[in-house]
Amino acid sequence: MANFNRVILIGNLTRDPQLRYTPSQSAVCDFGIATNRQWTGKDGQKREEATFVNCTAWARQAEIIQKYFTKGKPIFIEGRLTYSQWDGPDGKKRSKLEVTVENFQFLGSGGGGGGGGGGGGGGGGGGGGGRGDAGAPSRDAGAPSRDAQRQETTGEQEQQAPEYDYNQDVEDDTIPF
């Protein structure tokens, strides 16, 4: 059976990103984000739950995130879930799950609206597969929007995806697994 490890999150930074360098001079940026979930309980009361997630970005992405993001700023991240284990100072085994960022996107208005992100991730490798120009922090800095860039390169309008009713019932025999 094939494995798949992909995490997509939108949230706000819970602290300022901390940039450091490995002995081999690869940039590493650690930061946290909070995602909120809202729902209405059976009693009709609105409820909210926050989930706090630690994230790590590498290479050029690490430097960009540290430079342009601060506590409270919204961010879109895409990456993989990573599990780490170590022995704590008290001798007990410790472990944590975190997201290793592979792509990210600036969100919000004002100082962070346009295309960010980039390739990289993993062991500090650069590379393609990114989301936009990694050197363009926002539309305000003179970078064209992703839609404008796409229309310039393709010369055609995007097609709208057909709407789908996600509330309709699905028969068990139509599920391929």
Tab-separated table of C-alpha atoms in Angstrom, residues 113-115 136 138-150:
chain	number	residue	atom	x	y	z
A	113	GLY	CA	-1.059	39.787	0.184
A	114	GLY	CA	0.742	38.372	-2.811
A	115	GLY	CA	2.699	35.301	-3.728
A	136	ALA	CA	8.457	38.632	-3.723
A	138	SER	CA	3.784	40.856	-1.300
A	139	ARG	CA	1.820	42.644	-3.979
A	140	ASP	CA	2.628	45.896	-2.215
A	141	ALA	CA	6.295	45.353	-3.023
A	142	GLY	CA	5.524	45.496	-6.753
A	143	ALA	CA	5.020	41.805	-7.502
A	144	PRO	CA	2.109	41.030	-9.840
A	145	SER	CA	-0.625	38.785	-8.494
A	146	ARG	CA	-0.496	35.053	-9.222
A	147	ASP	CA	-3.623	35.388	-11.391
A	148	ALA	CA	-2.001	38.142	-13.459
A	149	GLN	CA	1.163	36.074	-13.857
A	150	ARG	CA	-0.857	33.036	-14.927
